[in-house]
Short mmCIF file of C-alpha atoms in Angstrom, two decimals:
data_model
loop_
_atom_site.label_atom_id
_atom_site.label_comp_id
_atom_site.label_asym_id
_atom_site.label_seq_id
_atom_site.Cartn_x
_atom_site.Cartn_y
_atom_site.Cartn_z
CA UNK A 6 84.86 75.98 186.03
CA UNK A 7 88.11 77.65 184.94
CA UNK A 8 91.23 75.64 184.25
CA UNK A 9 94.33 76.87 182.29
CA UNK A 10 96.35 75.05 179.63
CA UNK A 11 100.26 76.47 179.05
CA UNK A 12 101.23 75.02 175.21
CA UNK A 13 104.70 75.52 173.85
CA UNK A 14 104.65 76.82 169.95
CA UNK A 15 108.09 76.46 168.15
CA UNK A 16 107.03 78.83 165.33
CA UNK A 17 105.80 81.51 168.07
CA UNK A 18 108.27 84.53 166.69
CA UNK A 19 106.46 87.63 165.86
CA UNK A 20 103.67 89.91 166.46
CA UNK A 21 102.09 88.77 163.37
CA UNK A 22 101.98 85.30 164.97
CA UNK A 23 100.24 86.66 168.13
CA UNK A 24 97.75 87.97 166.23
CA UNK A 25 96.81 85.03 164.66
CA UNK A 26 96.77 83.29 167.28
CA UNK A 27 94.46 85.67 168.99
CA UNK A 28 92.25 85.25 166.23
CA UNK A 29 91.84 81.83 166.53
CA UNK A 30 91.57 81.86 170.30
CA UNK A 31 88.45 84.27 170.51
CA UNK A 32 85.46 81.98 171.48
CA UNK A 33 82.84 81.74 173.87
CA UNK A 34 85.58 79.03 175.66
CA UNK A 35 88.26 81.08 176.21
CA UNK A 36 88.54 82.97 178.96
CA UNK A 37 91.51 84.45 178.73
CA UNK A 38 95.01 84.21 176.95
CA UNK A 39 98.44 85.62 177.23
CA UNK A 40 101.28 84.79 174.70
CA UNK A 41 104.79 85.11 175.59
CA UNK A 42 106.99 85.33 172.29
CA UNK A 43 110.39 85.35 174.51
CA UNK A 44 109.17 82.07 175.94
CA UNK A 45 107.45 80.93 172.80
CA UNK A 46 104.25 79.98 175.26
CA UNK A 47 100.61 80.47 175.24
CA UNK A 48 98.35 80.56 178.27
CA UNK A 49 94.83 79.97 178.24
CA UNK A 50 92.44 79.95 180.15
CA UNK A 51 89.16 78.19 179.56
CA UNK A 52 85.65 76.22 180.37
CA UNK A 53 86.11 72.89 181.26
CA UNK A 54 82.48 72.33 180.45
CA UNK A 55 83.35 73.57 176.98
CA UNK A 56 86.65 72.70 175.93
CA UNK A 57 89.56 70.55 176.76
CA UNK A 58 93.59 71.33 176.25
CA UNK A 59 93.57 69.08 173.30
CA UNK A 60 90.63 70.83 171.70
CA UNK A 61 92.63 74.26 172.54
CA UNK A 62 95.53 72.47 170.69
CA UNK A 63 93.45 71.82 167.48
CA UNK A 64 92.35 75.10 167.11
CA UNK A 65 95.65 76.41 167.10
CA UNK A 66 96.97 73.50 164.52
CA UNK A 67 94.44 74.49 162.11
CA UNK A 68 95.97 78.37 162.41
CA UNK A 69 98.45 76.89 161.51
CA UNK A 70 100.90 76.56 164.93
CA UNK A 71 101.39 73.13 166.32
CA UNK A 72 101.19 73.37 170.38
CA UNK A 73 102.98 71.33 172.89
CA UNK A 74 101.03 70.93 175.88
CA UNK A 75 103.35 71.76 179.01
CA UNK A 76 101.19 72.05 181.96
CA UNK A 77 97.39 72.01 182.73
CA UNK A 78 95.82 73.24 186.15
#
């Protein structure tokens, strides 16, 4: 099943970062993800079978961005 994680990233400021990010987001877990550099969020959408929001949160810590988890449905 599908759940979604919204993490807040501080350092979130250019298209360069969004790429990275994207990067380290392409898996077999996510879903889906949308990054918002006015809001300085990240949306993602995953497997619960697969992956958790914490595990979502490591990947993007070892890119390099340190997430704040703000909401999980």
């Amino acid at each position: 099943m599908a759940k979604t994680v919204l993490l807040h990233v501080d350092s979130l400021d250019c298209a360069s970062c969004v790429s990275s990010v994207g990067k380290s987001l392409r898996n077999n877990f996510i879903k889906d993800y949308t990054v918002s550099l006015l809001e300085k969020e990240i949306e993602v959408v995953y497997d619960e079978n697969e992956t958790n929001a914490k595990e979502i949160r490591k990947i993007l810590k070892k890119s390099g961005y340190k997430g704040t988890i703000v909401s999980e449905s």
